[in-house]
Amino acid sequence: MSGVGILSAIIIGIFAGWIAEKIMKRNHGLFTHLLVGLVGALIGSFIANLINFPFSGFIGSLLVSTIGAVLLLALLGLIRRK
């Protein structure tokens, strides 16, 4: 996550995971929110760098992390259906 510290990354991860789970209509606990948000941050920042989408700070990191978390939950949903 660009331009944030470790504590901010954890907070962003929790929020991003929570937002993504609300968007995807899932319901999990705090640890799952954190895990989904942090993995989503990796996915989101990878994609943002591929398409040269500039992001920084809390809001930019939250946006990219949330998009990545939604993609992660969508992929997991596809895998579970098979």
PDB file of N, CA and C in Angstrom:
ATOM      1  N   MET A   1       0.844  -1.166   0.000  1.00  0.00           N
ATOM      2  CA  MET A   1       0.000   0.000   0.000  1.00  0.00           C
ATOM      3  C   MET A   1       0.891   1.231   0.000  1.00  0.00           C
ATOM      4  N   SER A   2       0.636   2.056  -0.926  1.00  0.00           N
ATOM      5  CA  SER A   2       1.489   3.206  -1.159  1.00  0.00           C
ATOM      6  C   SER A   2       1.239   4.331  -0.160  1.00  0.00           C
ATOM      7  N   GLY A   3       2.268   4.711   0.564  1.00  0.00           N
ATOM      8  CA  GLY A   3       2.214   5.884   1.411  1.00  0.00           C
ATOM      9  C   GLY A   3       1.523   5.729   2.749  1.00  0.00           C
ATOM     10  N   VAL A   4       1.357   4.519   3.245  1.00  0.00           N
ATOM     11  CA  VAL A   4       0.745   4.334   4.557  1.00  0.00           C
ATOM     12  C   VAL A   4       1.637   3.438   5.404  1.00  0.00           C
ATOM     13  N   GLY A   5       1.550   3.594   6.709  1.00  0.00           N
ATOM     14  CA  GLY A   5       2.328   2.768   7.624  1.00  0.00           C
ATOM     15  C   GLY A   5       1.627   1.450   7.916  1.00  0.00           C
ATOM     16  N   ILE A   6       2.255   0.640   8.749  1.00  0.00           N
ATOM     17  CA  ILE A   6       1.728  -0.687   9.039  1.00  0.00           C
ATOM     18  C   ILE A   6       0.396  -0.615   9.786  1.00  0.00           C
ATOM     19  N   LEU A   7       0.254   0.284  10.733  1.00  0.00           N
ATOM     20  CA  LEU A   7      -1.007   0.423  11.464  1.00  0.00           C
ATOM     21  C   LEU A   7      -2.120   0.885  10.520  1.00  0.00           C
ATOM     22  N   SER A   8      -1.809   1.847   9.670  1.00  0.00           N
ATOM     23  CA  SER A   8      -2.795   2.303   8.692  1.00  0.00           C
ATOM     24  C   SER A   8      -3.154   1.191   7.718  1.00  0.00           C
ATOM     25  N   ALA A   9      -2.180   0.374   7.326  1.00  0.00           N
ATOM     26  CA  ALA A   9      -2.442  -0.740   6.411  1.00  0.00           C
ATOM     27  C   ALA A   9      -3.403  -1.737   7.044  1.00  0.00           C
ATOM     28  N   ILE A  10      -3.252  -1.991   8.338  1.00  0.00           N
ATOM     29  CA  ILE A  10      -4.158  -2.905   9.042  1.00  0.00           C
ATOM     30  C   ILE A  10      -5.564  -2.316   9.095  1.00  0.00           C
ATOM     31  N   ILE A  11      -5.672  -1.044   9.424  1.00  0.00           N
ATOM     32  CA  ILE A  11      -6.980  -0.378   9.483  1.00  0.00           C
ATOM     33  C   ILE A  11      -7.632  -0.363   8.105  1.00  0.00           C
ATOM     34  N   ILE A  12      -6.859  -0.029   7.081  1.00  0.00           N
ATOM     35  CA  ILE A  12      -7.375  -0.030   5.709  1.00  0.00           C
ATOM     36  C   ILE A  12      -7.814  -1.445   5.320  1.00  0.00           C
ATOM     37  N   GLY A  13      -7.024  -2.449   5.690  1.00  0.00           N
ATOM     38  CA  GLY A  13      -7.380  -3.832   5.389  1.00  0.00           C
ATOM     39  C   GLY A  13      -8.699  -4.234   6.013  1.00  0.00           C
ATOM     40  N   ILE A  14      -8.911  -3.865   7.262  1.00  0.00           N
ATOM     41  CA  ILE A  14     -10.171  -4.188   7.942  1.00  0.00           C
ATOM     42  C   ILE A  14     -11.343  -3.494   7.253  1.00  0.00           C
ATOM     43  N   PHE A  15     -11.194  -2.200   6.977  1.00  0.00           N
ATOM     44  CA  PHE A  15     -12.271  -1.471   6.308  1.00  0.00           C
ATOM     45  C   PHE A  15     -12.534  -2.010   4.908  1.00  0.00           C
ATOM     46  N   ALA A  16     -11.475  -2.257   4.149  1.00  0.00           N
ATOM     47  CA  ALA A  16     -11.636  -2.761   2.783  1.00  0.00           C
ATOM     48  C   ALA A  16     -12.314  -4.124   2.784  1.00  0.00           C
ATOM     49  N   GLY A  17     -11.913  -5.003   3.691  1.00  0.00           N
ATOM     50  CA  GLY A  17     -12.549  -6.318   3.805  1.00  0.00           C
ATOM     51  C   GLY A  17     -14.010  -6.201   4.190  1.00  0.00           C
ATOM     52  N   TRP A  18     -14.313  -5.300   5.117  1.00  0.00           N
ATOM     53  CA  TRP A  18     -15.689  -5.100   5.561  1.00  0.00           C
ATOM     54  C   TRP A  18     -16.550  -4.562   4.417  1.00  0.00           C
ATOM     55  N   ILE A  19     -16.043  -3.543   3.712  1.00  0.00           N
ATOM     56  CA  ILE A  19     -16.786  -2.962   2.591  1.00  0.00           C
ATOM     57  C   ILE A  19     -17.011  -4.008   1.502  1.00  0.00           C
ATOM     58  N   ALA A  20     -15.960  -4.767   1.169  1.00  0.00           N
ATOM     59  CA  ALA A  20     -16.079  -5.790   0.129  1.00  0.00           C
ATOM     60  C   ALA A  20     -17.092  -6.859   0.523  1.00  0.00           C
ATOM     61  N   GLU A  21     -17.100  -7.255   1.789  1.00  0.00           N
ATOM     62  CA  GLU A  21     -18.052  -8.269   2.222  1.00  0.00           C
ATOM     63  C   GLU A  21     -19.483  -7.740   2.213  1.00  0.00           C
ATOM     64  N   LYS A  22     -19.674  -6.454   2.467  1.00  0.00           N
ATOM     65  CA  LYS A  22     -21.011  -5.870   2.366  1.00  0.00           C
ATOM     66  C   LYS A  22     -21.451  -5.799   0.902  1.00  0.00           C
ATOM     67  N   ILE A  23     -20.542  -5.430   0.014  1.00  0.00           N
ATOM     68  CA  ILE A  23     -20.858  -5.363  -1.412  1.00  0.00           C
ATOM     69  C   ILE A  23     -21.224  -6.748  -1.945  1.00  0.00           C
ATOM     70  N   MET A  24     -20.477  -7.764  -1.513  1.00  0.00           N
ATOM     71  CA  MET A  24     -20.691  -9.127  -1.999  1.00  0.00           C
ATOM     72  C   MET A  24     -21.727  -9.885  -1.163  1.00  0.00           C
ATOM     73  N   LYS A  25     -22.342  -9.202  -0.210  1.00  0.00           N
ATOM     74  CA  LYS A  25     -23.372  -9.779   0.670  1.00  0.00           C
ATOM     75  C   LYS A  25     -22.879 -11.028   1.403  1.00  0.00           C
ATOM     76  N   ARG A  26     -21.723 -10.881   2.029  1.00  0.00           N
ATOM     77  CA  ARG A  26     -21.152 -11.951   2.858  1.00  0.00           C
ATOM     78  C   ARG A  26     -21.126 -11.461   4.298  1.00  0.00           C
ATOM     79  N   ASN A  27     -20.932 -12.374   5.237  1.00  0.00           N
ATOM     80  CA  ASN A  27     -20.878 -11.978   6.640  1.00  0.00           C
ATOM     81  C   ASN A  27     -19.827 -12.827   7.350  1.00  0.00           C
ATOM     82  N   HIS A  28     -18.716 -12.204   7.701  1.00  0.00           N
ATOM     83  CA  HIS A  28     -17.618 -12.885   8.376  1.00  0.00           C
ATOM     84  C   HIS A  28     -17.159 -12.039   9.554  1.00  0.00           C
ATOM     85  N   GLY A  29     -16.146 -12.515  10.248  1.00  0.00           N
ATOM     86  CA  GLY A  29     -15.635 -11.824  11.421  1.00  0.00           C
ATOM     87  C   GLY A  29     -14.512 -10.848  11.111  1.00  0.00           C
ATOM     88  N   LEU A  30     -14.017 -10.221  12.156  1.00  0.00           N
ATOM     89  CA  LEU A  30     -12.982  -9.195  12.047  1.00  0.00           C
ATOM     90  C   LEU A  30     -11.702  -9.736  11.413  1.00  0.00           C
ATOM     91  N   PHE A  31     -11.271 -10.933  11.831  1.00  0.00           N
ATOM     92  CA  PHE A  31     -10.055 -11.501  11.266  1.00  0.00           C
ATOM     93  C   PHE A  31     -10.200 -11.742   9.771  1.00  0.00           C
ATOM     94  N   THR A  32     -11.361 -12.219   9.349  1.00  0.00           N
ATOM     95  CA  THR A  32     -11.600 -12.443   7.921  1.00  0.00           C
ATOM     96  C   THR A  32     -11.624 -11.130   7.167  1.00  0.00           C
ATOM     97  N   HIS A  33     -12.199 -10.088   7.766  1.00  0.00           N
ATOM     98  CA  HIS A  33     -12.179  -8.761   7.135  1.00  0.00           C
ATOM     99  C   HIS A  33     -10.739  -8.328   6.884  1.00  0.00           C
ATOM    100  N   LEU A  34      -9.902  -8.502   7.900  1.00  0.00           N
ATOM    101  CA  LEU A  34      -8.498  -8.108   7.782  1.00  0.00           C
ATOM    102  C   LEU A  34      -7.804  -8.918   6.700  1.00  0.00           C
ATOM    103  N   LEU A  35      -7.995 -10.222   6.712  1.00  0.00           N
ATOM    104  CA  LEU A  35      -7.341 -11.093   5.739  1.00  0.00           C
ATOM    105  C   LEU A  35      -7.797 -10.774   4.315  1.00  0.00           C
ATOM    106  N   VAL A  36      -9.100 -10.656   4.119  1.00  0.00           N
ATOM    107  CA  VAL A  36      -9.638 -10.331   2.788  1.00  0.00           C
ATOM    108  C   VAL A  36      -9.141  -8.956   2.346  1.00  0.00           C
ATOM    109  N   GLY A  37      -9.121  -7.996   3.252  1.00  0.00           N
ATOM    110  CA  GLY A  37      -8.667  -6.644   2.910  1.00  0.00           C
ATOM    111  C   GLY A  37      -7.193  -6.587   2.556  1.00  0.00           C
ATOM    112  N   LEU A  38      -6.348  -7.296   3.292  1.00  0.00           N
ATOM    113  CA  LEU A  38      -4.909  -7.266   3.013  1.00  0.00           C
ATOM    114  C   LEU A  38      -4.577  -8.003   1.722  1.00  0.00           C
ATOM    115  N   VAL A  39      -5.199  -9.158   1.503  1.00  0.00           N
ATOM    116  CA  VAL A  39      -4.977  -9.869   0.236  1.00  0.00           C
ATOM    117  C   VAL A  39      -5.566  -9.046  -0.915  1.00  0.00           C
ATOM    118  N   GLY A  40      -6.710  -8.430  -0.665  1.00  0.00           N
ATOM    119  CA  GLY A  40      -7.312  -7.544  -1.659  1.00  0.00           C
ATOM    120  C   GLY A  40      -6.415  -6.364  -1.987  1.00  0.00           C
ATOM    121  N   ALA A  41      -5.707  -5.866  -1.000  1.00  0.00           N
ATOM    122  CA  ALA A  41      -4.767  -4.765  -1.228  1.00  0.00           C
ATOM    123  C   ALA A  41      -3.642  -5.197  -2.164  1.00  0.00           C
ATOM    124  N   LEU A  42      -3.158  -6.408  -1.979  1.00  0.00           N
ATOM    125  CA  LEU A  42      -2.115  -6.919  -2.872  1.00  0.00           C
ATOM    126  C   LEU A  42      -2.633  -7.048  -4.299  1.00  0.00           C
ATOM    127  N   ILE A  43      -3.823  -7.620  -4.433  1.00  0.00           N
ATOM    128  CA  ILE A  43      -4.421  -7.786  -5.756  1.00  0.00           C
ATOM    129  C   ILE A  43      -4.713  -6.421  -6.381  1.00  0.00           C
ATOM    130  N   GLY A  44      -5.336  -5.544  -5.607  1.00  0.00           N
ATOM    131  CA  GLY A  44      -5.687  -4.212  -6.107  1.00  0.00           C
ATOM    132  C   GLY A  44      -4.484  -3.386  -6.502  1.00  0.00           C
ATOM    133  N   SER A  45      -3.432  -3.404  -5.690  1.00  0.00           N
ATOM    134  CA  SER A  45      -2.246  -2.611  -6.027  1.00  0.00           C
ATOM    135  C   SER A  45      -1.524  -3.198  -7.231  1.00  0.00           C
ATOM    136  N   PHE A  46      -1.538  -4.525  -7.382  1.00  0.00           N
ATOM    137  CA  PHE A  46      -0.943  -5.150  -8.563  1.00  0.00           C
ATOM    138  C   PHE A  46      -1.672  -4.694  -9.829  1.00  0.00           C
ATOM    139  N   ILE A  47      -2.992  -4.730  -9.787  1.00  0.00           N
ATOM    140  CA  ILE A  47      -3.790  -4.312 -10.946  1.00  0.00           C
ATOM    141  C   ILE A  47      -3.638  -2.820 -11.202  1.00  0.00           C
ATOM    142  N   ALA A  48      -3.649  -2.013 -10.138  1.00  0.00           N
ATOM    143  CA  ALA A  48      -3.487  -0.559 -10.294  1.00  0.00           C
ATOM    144  C   ALA A  48      -2.141  -0.225 -10.936  1.00  0.00           C
ATOM    145  N   ASN A  49      -1.089  -0.941 -10.548  1.00  0.00           N
ATOM    146  CA  ASN A  49       0.221  -0.705 -11.147  1.00  0.00           C
ATOM    147  C   ASN A  49       0.258  -1.162 -12.598  1.00  0.00           C
ATOM    148  N   LEU A  50      -0.456  -2.242 -12.927  1.00  0.00           N
ATOM    149  CA  LEU A  50      -0.504  -2.722 -14.318  1.00  0.00           C
ATOM    150  C   LEU A  50      -1.131  -1.699 -15.253  1.00  0.00           C
ATOM    151  N   ILE A  51      -2.185  -1.037 -14.779  1.00  0.00           N
ATOM    152  CA  ILE A  51      -2.885  -0.076 -15.628  1.00  0.00           C
ATOM    153  C   ILE A  51      -2.440   1.370 -15.370  1.00  0.00           C
ATOM    154  N   ASN A  52      -1.365   1.517 -14.609  1.00  0.00           N
ATOM    155  CA  ASN A  52      -0.801   2.839 -14.289  1.00  0.00           C
ATOM    156  C   ASN A  52      -1.825   3.763 -13.622  1.00  0.00           C
ATOM    157  N   PHE A  53      -2.586   3.222 -12.690  1.00  0.00           N
ATOM    158  CA  PHE A  53      -3.549   3.997 -11.914  1.00  0.00           C
ATOM    159  C   PHE A  53      -2.845   4.522 -10.673  1.00  0.00           C
ATOM    160  N   PRO A  54      -2.627   5.850 -10.595  1.00  0.00           N
ATOM    161  CA  PRO A  54      -1.921   6.397  -9.427  1.00  0.00           C
ATOM    162  C   PRO A  54      -2.826   6.438  -8.199  1.00  0.00           C
ATOM    163  N   PHE A  55      -2.312   5.965  -7.076  1.00  0.00           N
ATOM    164  CA  PHE A  55      -3.056   6.030  -5.826  1.00  0.00           C
ATOM    165  C   PHE A  55      -2.058   6.233  -4.698  1.00  0.00           C
ATOM    166  N   SER A  56      -2.500   6.932  -3.681  1.00  0.00           N
ATOM    167  CA  SER A  56      -1.661   7.118  -2.489  1.00  0.00           C
ATOM    168  C   SER A  56      -2.540   7.583  -1.345  1.00  0.00           C
ATOM    169  N   GLY A  57      -2.009   7.474  -0.156  1.00  0.00           N
ATOM    170  CA  GLY A  57      -2.729   7.912   1.026  1.00  0.00           C
ATOM    171  C   GLY A  57      -3.827   6.966   1.439  1.00  0.00           C
ATOM    172  N   PHE A  58      -4.561   7.362   2.445  1.00  0.00           N
ATOM    173  CA  PHE A  58      -5.585   6.509   3.047  1.00  0.00           C
ATOM    174  C   PHE A  58      -6.723   6.214   2.073  1.00  0.00           C
ATOM    175  N   ILE A  59      -7.284   7.254   1.459  1.00  0.00           N
ATOM    176  CA  ILE A  59      -8.442   7.082   0.577  1.00  0.00           C
ATOM    177  C   ILE A  59      -8.074   6.281  -0.672  1.00  0.00           C
ATOM    178  N   GLY A  60      -6.963   6.602  -1.299  1.00  0.00           N
ATOM    179  CA  GLY A  60      -6.536   5.865  -2.485  1.00  0.00           C
ATOM    180  C   GLY A  60      -6.261   4.404  -2.183  1.00  0.00           C
ATOM    181  N   SER A  61      -5.597   4.146  -1.074  1.00  0.00           N
ATOM    182  CA  SER A  61      -5.314   2.770  -0.665  1.00  0.00           C
ATOM    183  C   SER A  61      -6.585   2.020  -0.316  1.00  0.00           C
ATOM    184  N   LEU A  62      -7.527   2.694   0.335  1.00  0.00           N
ATOM    185  CA  LEU A  62      -8.803   2.067   0.675  1.00  0.00           C
ATOM    186  C   LEU A  62      -9.576   1.699  -0.590  1.00  0.00           C
ATOM    187  N   LEU A  63      -9.600   2.586  -1.567  1.00  0.00           N
ATOM    188  CA  LEU A  63     -10.302   2.327  -2.822  1.00  0.00           C
ATOM    189  C   LEU A  63      -9.704   1.128  -3.558  1.00  0.00           C
ATOM    190  N   VAL A  64      -8.386   1.142  -3.720  1.00  0.00           N
ATOM    191  CA  VAL A  64      -7.707   0.059  -4.431  1.00  0.00           C
ATOM    192  C   VAL A  64      -7.838  -1.252  -3.664  1.00  0.00           C
ATOM    193  N   SER A  65      -7.712  -1.211  -2.362  1.00  0.00           N
ATOM    194  CA  SER A  65      -7.842  -2.411  -1.531  1.00  0.00           C
ATOM    195  C   SER A  65      -9.248  -2.985  -1.599  1.00  0.00           C
ATOM    196  N   THR A  66     -10.239  -2.132  -1.579  1.00  0.00           N
ATOM    197  CA  THR A  66     -11.624  -2.588  -1.651  1.00  0.00           C
ATOM    198  C   THR A  66     -11.912  -3.243  -2.996  1.00  0.00           C
ATOM    199  N   ILE A  67     -11.441  -2.652  -4.072  1.00  0.00           N
ATOM    200  CA  ILE A  67     -11.633  -3.238  -5.400  1.00  0.00           C
ATOM    201  C   ILE A  67     -10.961  -4.608  -5.462  1.00  0.00           C
ATOM    202  N   GLY A  68      -9.749  -4.701  -4.950  1.00  0.00           N
ATOM    203  CA  GLY A  68      -9.052  -5.985  -4.926  1.00  0.00           C
ATOM    204  C   GLY A  68      -9.761  -7.010  -4.064  1.00  0.00           C
ATOM    205  N   ALA A  69     -10.309  -6.580  -2.934  1.00  0.00           N
ATOM    206  CA  ALA A  69     -11.029  -7.495  -2.037  1.00  0.00           C
ATOM    207  C   ALA A  69     -12.318  -7.995  -2.679  1.00  0.00           C
ATOM    208  N   VAL A  70     -13.019  -7.115  -3.397  1.00  0.00           N
ATOM    209  CA  VAL A  70     -14.233  -7.536  -4.101  1.00  0.00           C
ATOM    210  C   VAL A  70     -13.879  -8.569  -5.166  1.00  0.00           C
ATOM    211  N   LEU A  71     -12.799  -8.327  -5.900  1.00  0.00           N
ATOM    212  CA  LEU A  71     -12.358  -9.299  -6.909  1.00  0.00           C
ATOM    213  C   LEU A  71     -11.993 -10.630  -6.259  1.00  0.00           C
ATOM    214  N   LEU A  72     -11.312 -10.582  -5.123  1.00  0.00           N
ATOM    215  CA  LEU A  72     -10.949 -11.800  -4.411  1.00  0.00           C
ATOM    216  C   LEU A  72     -12.188 -12.583  -3.994  1.00  0.00           C
ATOM    217  N   LEU A  73     -13.173 -11.912  -3.411  1.00  0.00           N
ATOM    218  CA  LEU A  73     -14.391 -12.592  -2.981  1.00  0.00           C
ATOM    219  C   LEU A  73     -15.175 -13.141  -4.174  1.00  0.00           C
ATOM    220  N   ALA A  74     -15.169 -12.415  -5.284  1.00  0.00           N
ATOM    221  CA  ALA A  74     -15.849 -12.903  -6.489  1.00  0.00           C
ATOM    222  C   ALA A  74     -15.172 -14.169  -7.015  1.00  0.00           C
ATOM    223  N   LEU A  75     -13.839 -14.169  -7.041  1.00  0.00           N
ATOM    224  CA  LEU A  75     -13.112 -15.359  -7.494  1.00  0.00           C
ATOM    225  C   LEU A  75     -13.335 -16.540  -6.559  1.00  0.00           C
ATOM    226  N   LEU A  76     -13.308 -16.295  -5.268  1.00  0.00           N
ATOM    227  CA  LEU A  76     -13.566 -17.365  -4.304  1.00  0.00           C
ATOM    228  C   LEU A  76     -14.984 -17.909  -4.456  1.00  0.00           C
ATOM    229  N   GLY A  77     -15.937 -17.037  -4.750  1.00  0.00           N
ATOM    230  CA  GLY A  77     -17.306 -17.475  -4.970  1.00  0.00           C
ATOM    231  C   GLY A  77     -17.435 -18.367  -6.199  1.00  0.00           C
ATOM    232  N   LEU A  78     -16.689 -18.023  -7.245  1.00  0.00           N
ATOM    233  CA  LEU A  78     -16.701 -18.856  -8.449  1.00  0.00           C
ATOM    234  C   LEU A  78     -16.089 -20.228  -8.197  1.00  0.00           C
ATOM    235  N   ILE A  79     -15.023 -20.263  -7.429  1.00  0.00           N
ATOM    236  CA  ILE A  79     -14.352 -21.519  -7.131  1.00  0.00           C
ATOM    237  C   ILE A  79     -15.234 -22.409  -6.272  1.00  0.00           C
ATOM    238  N   ARG A  80     -15.912 -21.843  -5.310  1.00  0.00           N
ATOM    239  CA  ARG A  80     -16.758 -22.629  -4.406  1.00  0.00           C
ATOM    240  C   ARG A  80     -17.984 -23.219  -5.095  1.00  0.00           C
ATOM    241  N   ARG A  81     -18.442 -22.566  -6.166  1.00  0.00           N
ATOM    242  CA  ARG A  81     -19.627 -23.058  -6.875  1.00  0.00           C
ATOM    243  C   ARG A  81     -19.338 -24.313  -7.675  1.00  0.00           C
ATOM    244  N   LYS A  82     -18.100 -24.520  -8.028  1.00  0.00           N
ATOM    245  CA  LYS A  82     -17.745 -25.681  -8.859  1.00  0.00           C
ATOM    246  C   LYS A  82     -17.499 -26.909  -8.039  1.00  0.00           C
TER     247      LYS A  82
END
